[in-house]
Amino acid sequence: MASADKLINTYVPEKDVFALHFLQSLSNLRTQNPLNSPDKSIDRVRKIKKAAYVSMARAAGGTSRLWSRALLRRAAKDDNKSVRFSRRKRKVTWKISSKRKRSNQRAPVVEEAAERLRNLVPGGGGMETSKLMEETAHYIKCLSMQVKVMQCLVDGLSPK
Amino acid sequence: MSNRRSRQSSSAPRISDDQMIDLVTKLRQILPEIGQRRRSDKVSASKVLQETCNYIRNLNREVNNLSERLSQLLESVDEDSPEAAVIRSLLM
């Protein structure tokens, strides 16, 4: 299956890359809101969580993966900003198609499970099943890396 | 939560069933041990997808928990403690 490996890229950067991006995000949060700001704790948590996902998307390749593009786009929309996409050769249309056309229909039981997966992976709604699998593999690797980074940070900061 | 958009391009390379099986195998390797009894099989493909969904949900939940703990830790750090020095050196 050598040809398959060449087609499917599941390269994930080192943990350090994720850590660096996450710390930068946290630092930005700090400078936006000085220490004595009357932030409700739930807002703080929400901001940290969002910083985690956004920094993960950036560390994992920014706009070069479908899931990270979708994640960054969603985050930017929340902030009323726009995301800068590098020029892509394939034209991406954002129309909502009433009938989702998919070639390579798998067995119904597989498609059903794939539907649930589509709701969990950013940008999954428009992906073909095989593309979805590829994006999912990458997404999972990055997400678990992000969790490791956060766990390390929590462990380092917790009182001994 | 899913981003709906029409499929990107009809000339996208079609992945054959063999490559699909290879992808499922790769996913299976990434997931924590789920009792890999059978090899390529349509039924186990859907089980793998199921496990993947659960795994993603777990990871999201962990991110939530860790975010909460981080929020508490970052706010409750003593100004003079060694932890504060670490944070300062990392974040500033």
mmCIF file of C-alpha atoms in Angstrom:
data_model
loop_
_atom_site.group_PDB
_atom_site.id
_atom_site.type_symbol
_atom_site.label_atom_id
_atom_site.label_comp_id
_atom_site.label_asym_id
_atom_site.label_seq_id
_atom_site.Cartn_x
_atom_site.Cartn_y
_atom_site.Cartn_z
ATOM 1 C CA MET A 1 0.000 0.000 0.000
ATOM 2 C CA ALA A 2 2.913 2.318 -0.633
ATOM 3 C CA SER A 3 0.858 4.467 -2.967
ATOM 4 C CA ALA A 4 -1.771 4.896 -0.271
ATOM 5 C CA ASP A 5 0.814 6.194 2.168
ATOM 6 C CA LYS A 6 1.972 8.772 -0.310
ATOM 7 C CA LEU A 7 -1.550 10.017 -0.839
ATOM 8 C CA ILE A 8 -2.469 10.258 2.803
ATOM 9 C CA ASN A 9 -0.449 12.588 4.921
ATOM 10 C CA THR A 10 -0.778 12.256 8.664
ATOM 11 C CA TYR A 11 2.276 14.160 9.735
ATOM 12 C CA VAL A 12 1.895 15.878 13.068
ATOM 13 C CA PRO A 13 4.447 18.350 14.435
ATOM 14 C CA GLU A 14 6.361 17.788 17.648
ATOM 15 C CA LYS A 15 4.803 18.478 21.021
ATOM 16 C CA ASP A 16 6.979 21.565 21.386
ATOM 17 C CA VAL A 17 5.238 23.243 18.491
ATOM 18 C CA PHE A 18 1.871 22.792 20.148
ATOM 19 C CA ALA A 19 3.242 23.966 23.482
ATOM 20 C CA LEU A 20 4.731 27.076 21.957
ATOM 21 C CA HIS A 21 1.546 28.057 20.164
ATOM 22 C CA PHE A 22 -0.545 27.430 23.249
ATOM 23 C CA LEU A 23 1.710 29.517 25.478
ATOM 24 C CA GLN A 24 1.623 32.319 22.952
ATOM 25 C CA SER A 25 -2.160 32.191 22.952
ATOM 26 C CA LEU A 26 -2.243 32.295 26.732
ATOM 27 C CA SER A 27 0.163 35.203 26.722
ATOM 28 C CA ASN A 28 -2.118 37.079 24.337
ATOM 29 C CA LEU A 29 -5.024 36.446 26.671
ATOM 30 C CA ARG A 30 -2.978 37.887 29.508
ATOM 31 C CA THR A 31 -2.139 41.077 27.666
ATOM 32 C CA GLN A 32 -5.719 41.532 26.520
ATOM 33 C CA ASN A 33 -7.065 41.284 30.034
ATOM 34 C CA PRO A 34 -4.922 42.591 32.870
ATOM 35 C CA LEU A 35 -4.790 40.497 36.006
ATOM 36 C CA ASN A 36 -7.305 42.551 37.932
ATOM 37 C CA SER A 37 -9.988 42.495 35.275
ATOM 38 C CA PRO A 38 -13.408 41.502 36.594
ATOM 39 C CA ASP A 39 -13.714 38.451 34.378
ATOM 40 C CA LYS A 40 -16.188 35.867 35.457
ATOM 41 C CA SER A 41 -14.475 32.536 35.909
ATOM 42 C CA ILE A 42 -16.600 30.897 33.268
ATOM 43 C CA ASP A 43 -15.475 33.491 30.752
ATOM 44 C CA ARG A 44 -11.867 32.805 31.638
ATOM 45 C CA VAL A 45 -12.372 29.098 31.118
ATOM 46 C CA ARG A 46 -14.088 29.694 27.798
ATOM 47 C CA LYS A 47 -11.234 31.875 26.614
ATOM 48 C CA ILE A 48 -8.630 29.347 27.615
ATOM 49 C CA LYS A 49 -10.538 26.589 25.878
ATOM 50 C CA LYS A 50 -10.822 28.622 22.729
ATOM 51 C CA ALA A 51 -7.113 29.482 22.902
ATOM 52 C CA ALA A 52 -6.395 25.781 23.158
ATOM 53 C CA TYR A 53 -8.323 24.898 19.997
ATOM 54 C CA VAL A 54 -7.090 27.833 17.980
ATOM 55 C CA SER A 55 -3.462 27.320 18.938
ATOM 56 C CA MET A 56 -3.818 23.626 18.152
ATOM 57 C CA ALA A 57 -5.174 24.450 14.708
ATOM 58 C CA ARG A 58 -2.295 26.835 14.069
ATOM 59 C CA ALA A 59 0.336 24.419 15.331
ATOM 60 C CA ALA A 60 -1.065 21.630 13.204
ATOM 61 C CA GLY A 61 -0.674 23.513 9.970
ATOM 62 C CA GLY A 62 -2.973 26.506 9.993
ATOM 63 C CA THR A 63 -4.923 26.640 6.791
ATOM 64 C CA SER A 64 -3.393 23.628 5.150
ATOM 65 C CA ARG A 65 -5.789 21.067 6.628
ATOM 66 C CA LEU A 66 -9.517 21.112 6.174
ATOM 67 C CA TRP A 67 -10.305 20.685 9.843
ATOM 68 C CA SER A 68 -7.943 23.419 10.988
ATOM 69 C CA ARG A 69 -9.294 25.781 8.344
ATOM 70 C CA ALA A 70 -12.826 25.144 9.532
ATOM 71 C CA LEU A 71 -11.801 25.593 13.165
ATOM 72 C CA LEU A 72 -9.983 28.871 12.526
ATOM 73 C CA ARG A 73 -12.811 30.138 10.375
ATOM 74 C CA ARG A 74 -15.329 29.379 13.084
ATOM 75 C CA ALA A 75 -13.177 31.064 15.724
ATOM 76 C CA ALA A 76 -12.644 34.129 13.559
ATOM 77 C CA LYS A 77 -16.350 34.395 12.935
ATOM 78 C CA ASP A 78 -16.919 34.506 16.684
ATOM 79 C CA ASP A 79 -14.510 37.402 16.923
ATOM 80 C CA ASN A 80 -15.941 39.102 13.834
ATOM 81 C CA LYS A 81 -12.618 38.905 12.120
ATOM 82 C CA SER A 82 -11.690 37.317 8.846
ATOM 83 C CA VAL A 83 -9.156 34.585 8.317
ATOM 84 C CA ARG A 84 -6.541 35.019 5.682
ATOM 85 C CA PHE A 85 -6.395 31.978 3.440
ATOM 86 C CA SER A 86 -3.520 31.379 1.125
ATOM 87 C CA ARG A 87 -4.557 31.015 -2.450
ATOM 88 C CA ARG A 88 -5.690 27.483 -3.130
ATOM 89 C CA LYS A 89 -5.761 25.954 -6.552
ATOM 90 C CA ARG A 90 -9.142 24.329 -6.073
ATOM 91 C CA LYS A 91 -12.075 26.649 -5.849
ATOM 92 C CA VAL A 92 -14.038 26.180 -2.653
ATOM 93 C CA THR A 93 -17.707 27.033 -2.825
ATOM 94 C CA TRP A 94 -19.595 27.820 0.330
ATOM 95 C CA LYS A 95 -23.104 27.243 -0.946
ATOM 96 C CA ILE A 96 -25.210 24.959 1.145
ATOM 97 C CA SER A 97 -26.246 22.199 -1.192
ATOM 98 C CA SER A 98 -29.672 20.816 -0.553
ATOM 99 C CA LYS A 99 -28.611 17.367 -1.631
ATOM 100 C CA ARG A 100 -25.186 16.294 -0.454
ATOM 101 C CA LYS A 101 -23.594 14.535 -3.388
ATOM 102 C CA ARG A 102 -21.148 11.875 -2.401
ATOM 103 C CA SER A 103 -19.445 9.429 -4.626
ATOM 104 C CA ASN A 104 -17.925 6.259 -3.260
ATOM 105 C CA GLN A 105 -20.925 5.411 -1.129
ATOM 106 C CA ARG A 106 -19.877 2.954 1.515
ATOM 107 C CA ALA A 107 -22.046 0.447 3.241
ATOM 108 C CA PRO A 108 -24.960 2.152 5.022
ATOM 109 C CA VAL A 109 -23.736 1.129 8.439
ATOM 110 C CA VAL A 110 -20.401 2.772 7.761
ATOM 111 C CA GLU A 111 -22.027 5.915 6.400
ATOM 112 C CA GLU A 112 -24.200 6.171 9.486
ATOM 113 C CA ALA A 113 -21.199 6.099 11.807
ATOM 114 C CA ALA A 114 -19.435 8.531 9.491
ATOM 115 C CA GLU A 115 -22.307 10.978 9.912
ATOM 116 C CA ARG A 116 -21.789 11.067 13.652
ATOM 117 C CA LEU A 117 -18.094 11.606 13.076
ATOM 118 C CA ARG A 118 -18.842 14.493 10.755
ATOM 119 C CA ASN A 119 -20.478 16.348 13.600
ATOM 120 C CA LEU A 120 -17.393 15.971 15.757
ATOM 121 C CA VAL A 121 -14.648 16.880 13.342
ATOM 122 C CA PRO A 122 -14.494 20.560 12.323
ATOM 123 C CA GLY A 123 -15.448 21.006 8.717
ATOM 124 C CA GLY A 124 -16.587 17.434 8.427
ATOM 125 C CA GLY A 125 -19.980 18.279 7.018
ATOM 126 C CA GLY A 126 -18.757 18.784 3.489
ATOM 127 C CA MET A 127 -16.207 16.025 3.319
ATOM 128 C CA GLU A 128 -16.369 12.843 1.434
ATOM 129 C CA THR A 129 -16.104 9.806 3.680
ATOM 130 C CA SER A 130 -12.573 8.888 2.692
ATOM 131 C CA LYS A 131 -11.390 12.466 3.146
ATOM 132 C CA LEU A 132 -13.180 12.539 6.459
ATOM 133 C CA MET A 133 -11.188 9.553 7.650
ATOM 134 C CA GLU A 134 -7.930 11.180 6.703
ATOM 135 C CA GLU A 135 -8.823 14.448 8.405
ATOM 136 C CA THR A 136 -10.054 12.579 11.461
ATOM 137 C CA ALA A 137 -6.783 10.706 11.850
ATOM 138 C CA HIS A 138 -4.863 13.956 11.788
ATOM 139 C CA TYR A 139 -7.356 15.716 14.036
ATOM 140 C CA ILE A 140 -7.150 13.003 16.666
ATOM 141 C CA LYS A 141 -3.372 13.051 16.720
ATOM 142 C CA CYS A 142 -3.311 16.832 17.145
ATOM 143 C CA LEU A 143 -6.042 16.850 19.749
ATOM 144 C CA SER A 144 -4.294 14.251 21.884
ATOM 145 C CA MET A 145 -1.065 16.205 21.546
ATOM 146 C CA GLN A 146 -2.844 19.332 22.737
ATOM 147 C CA VAL A 147 -4.259 17.450 25.721
ATOM 148 C CA LYS A 148 -0.752 16.263 26.624
ATOM 149 C CA VAL A 149 0.574 19.809 26.483
ATOM 150 C CA MET A 150 -2.213 21.105 28.711
ATOM 151 C CA GLN A 151 -1.728 18.256 31.153
ATOM 152 C CA CYS A 152 1.984 19.049 31.398
ATOM 153 C CA LEU A 153 1.197 22.688 32.037
ATOM 154 C CA VAL A 154 -1.328 21.823 34.741
ATOM 155 C CA ASP A 155 1.110 19.402 36.348
ATOM 156 C CA GLY A 156 3.849 21.988 36.310
ATOM 157 C CA LEU A 157 1.679 24.635 37.880
ATOM 158 C CA SER A 158 -0.031 22.506 40.492
ATOM 159 C CA PRO A 159 1.265 22.904 44.026
ATOM 160 C CA LYS A 160 3.482 19.991 44.944
ATOM 161 C CA MET B 1 -21.511 22.221 14.445
ATOM 162 C CA SER B 2 -20.578 20.798 11.075
ATOM 163 C CA ASN B 3 -19.521 23.177 8.394
ATOM 164 C CA ARG B 4 -21.644 22.553 5.367
ATOM 165 C CA ARG B 5 -20.235 23.234 1.979
ATOM 166 C CA SER B 6 -20.452 21.474 -1.304
ATOM 167 C CA ARG B 7 -17.795 18.942 -2.074
ATOM 168 C CA GLN B 8 -14.663 20.599 -3.201
ATOM 169 C CA SER B 9 -13.902 19.223 -6.587
ATOM 170 C CA SER B 10 -15.185 16.360 -8.651
ATOM 171 C CA SER B 11 -11.672 15.692 -9.831
ATOM 172 C CA ALA B 12 -10.445 14.878 -6.319
ATOM 173 C CA PRO B 13 -8.514 11.615 -6.407
ATOM 174 C CA ARG B 14 -10.818 8.736 -5.667
ATOM 175 C CA ILE B 15 -9.556 6.548 -2.923
ATOM 176 C CA SER B 16 -9.996 2.906 -3.671
ATOM 177 C CA ASP B 17 -11.397 0.403 -1.249
ATOM 178 C CA ASP B 18 -7.897 -0.857 -0.500
ATOM 179 C CA GLN B 19 -6.774 2.567 0.517
ATOM 180 C CA MET B 20 -9.935 2.997 2.537
ATOM 181 C CA ILE B 21 -9.113 -0.160 4.431
ATOM 182 C CA ASP B 22 -5.617 1.145 4.941
ATOM 183 C CA LEU B 23 -7.016 4.359 6.398
ATOM 184 C CA VAL B 24 -9.280 2.462 8.750
ATOM 185 C CA THR B 25 -6.279 0.418 9.848
ATOM 186 C CA LYS B 26 -4.349 3.592 10.508
ATOM 187 C CA LEU B 27 -7.206 4.990 12.553
ATOM 188 C CA ARG B 28 -7.333 1.772 14.504
ATOM 189 C CA GLN B 29 -3.670 2.109 15.335
ATOM 190 C CA ILE B 30 -4.151 5.594 16.656
ATOM 191 C CA LEU B 31 -7.075 4.738 18.858
ATOM 192 C CA PRO B 32 -6.362 3.271 22.243
ATOM 193 C CA GLU B 33 -6.538 -0.488 22.424
ATOM 194 C CA ILE B 34 -10.004 -1.537 21.377
ATOM 195 C CA GLY B 35 -9.369 -5.209 20.999
ATOM 196 C CA GLN B 36 -8.151 -5.471 17.463
ATOM 197 C CA ARG B 37 -9.456 -8.871 16.688
ATOM 198 C CA ARG B 38 -10.434 -8.720 13.042
ATOM 199 C CA ARG B 39 -8.662 -7.319 10.039
ATOM 200 C CA SER B 40 -10.308 -5.363 7.289
ATOM 201 C CA ASP B 41 -13.995 -5.905 7.542
ATOM 202 C CA LYS B 42 -16.920 -3.651 6.811
ATOM 203 C CA VAL B 43 -18.423 -4.312 10.205
ATOM 204 C CA SER B 44 -15.280 -3.455 12.115
ATOM 205 C CA ALA B 45 -14.946 -0.315 10.007
ATOM 206 C CA SER B 46 -18.096 1.064 11.522
ATOM 207 C CA LYS B 47 -16.978 -0.045 14.955
ATOM 208 C CA VAL B 48 -13.737 1.842 14.438
ATOM 209 C CA LEU B 49 -15.707 4.938 13.495
ATOM 210 C CA GLN B 50 -17.813 4.498 16.583
ATOM 211 C CA GLU B 51 -14.742 4.235 18.777
ATOM 212 C CA THR B 52 -13.301 7.259 17.047
ATOM 213 C CA CYS B 53 -16.376 9.297 17.923
ATOM 214 C CA ASN B 54 -16.100 8.255 21.545
ATOM 215 C CA TYR B 55 -12.411 9.019 21.602
ATOM 216 C CA ILE B 56 -12.960 12.516 20.198
ATOM 217 C CA ARG B 57 -15.692 13.167 22.726
ATOM 218 C CA ASN B 58 -13.352 12.079 25.506
ATOM 219 C CA LEU B 59 -10.604 14.337 24.242
ATOM 220 C CA ASN B 60 -12.987 17.288 24.110
ATOM 221 C CA ARG B 61 -14.067 16.554 27.641
ATOM 222 C CA GLU B 62 -10.442 16.445 28.773
ATOM 223 C CA VAL B 63 -9.772 19.775 27.111
ATOM 224 C CA ASN B 64 -12.706 21.203 29.048
ATOM 225 C CA ASN B 65 -11.456 19.854 32.354
ATOM 226 C CA LEU B 66 -7.898 20.956 31.761
ATOM 227 C CA SER B 67 -9.072 24.405 30.727
ATOM 228 C CA GLU B 68 -10.967 24.739 33.984
ATOM 229 C CA ARG B 69 -7.992 23.645 36.033
ATOM 230 C CA LEU B 70 -5.666 25.920 34.125
ATOM 231 C CA SER B 71 -7.996 28.828 34.695
ATOM 232 C CA GLN B 72 -8.013 28.201 38.436
ATOM 233 C CA LEU B 73 -4.260 27.696 38.589
ATOM 234 C CA LEU B 74 -3.418 30.776 36.595
ATOM 235 C CA GLU B 75 -5.598 32.988 38.717
ATOM 236 C CA SER B 76 -4.713 31.639 42.119
ATOM 237 C CA VAL B 77 -0.973 31.774 41.776
ATOM 238 C CA ASP B 78 0.852 33.546 44.570
ATOM 239 C CA GLU B 79 2.836 36.522 43.447
ATOM 240 C CA ASP B 80 6.060 35.343 45.025
ATOM 241 C CA SER B 81 5.819 31.621 44.545
ATOM 242 C CA PRO B 82 8.138 29.758 42.197
ATOM 243 C CA GLU B 83 5.134 28.956 40.054
ATOM 244 C CA ALA B 84 4.549 32.625 39.477
ATOM 245 C CA ALA B 85 8.132 33.006 38.349
ATOM 246 C CA VAL B 86 7.683 30.161 35.903
ATOM 247 C CA ILE B 87 4.537 31.690 34.485
ATOM 248 C CA ARG B 88 6.115 35.077 34.249
ATOM 249 C CA SER B 89 9.085 33.745 32.393
ATOM 250 C CA LEU B 90 6.912 31.752 30.053
ATOM 251 C CA LEU B 91 4.191 34.243 29.333
ATOM 252 C CA MET B 92 5.940 37.580 29.337
#
